[in-house]
């Protein structure tokens, strides 16, 4: 019976166990509770938009957009009159428009930070 040494090859391709352990990063999501102040960011074709909202039990919260972000959205959608957390999927935002169209523009939230609770 012969012994095959594969450990040397694995160290060259995968690194050591210590190297692999350092690569693992666990991200802990902060819980949104009713009354939390939440900062969100989402990416548009013109750049990153930032806004804040107070989390509620009802959902579909209105997002208070930074001035530059609202200006950017109004360049993309001239009829834009507000931004809301998507009612059925909180990972998305809806852009509210003054004109009636079938469906509303939506963006996936890029970053969400729970900053405080009131």
PDB file of N, CA and C in Angstrom, residues 80 87 102-103:
ATOM      1  N   UNK A  80     -41.511  62.539 -10.290  1.00  0.00           N
ATOM      2  CA  UNK A  80     -41.239  61.952  -8.968  1.00  0.00           C
ATOM      3  C   UNK A  80     -41.764  62.869  -7.864  1.00  0.00           C
ATOM      4  N   UNK A  87     -44.002  47.920  -0.151  1.00  0.00           N
ATOM      5  CA  UNK A  87     -44.963  47.383   0.807  1.00  0.00           C
ATOM      6  C   UNK A  87     -44.797  45.885   1.057  1.00  0.00           C
ATOM      7  N   UNK A 102     -48.692  52.350 -15.398  1.00  0.00           N
ATOM      8  CA  UNK A 102     -48.791  50.961 -14.951  1.00  0.00           C
ATOM      9  C   UNK A 102     -47.462  50.559 -14.314  1.00  0.00           C
ATOM     10  N   UNK A 103     -47.459  50.324 -13.005  1.00  0.00           N
ATOM     11  CA  UNK A 103     -46.240  49.961 -12.301  1.00  0.00           C
ATOM     12  C   UNK A 103     -45.422  51.185 -11.925  1.00  0.00           C
TER      13      UNK A 103
END
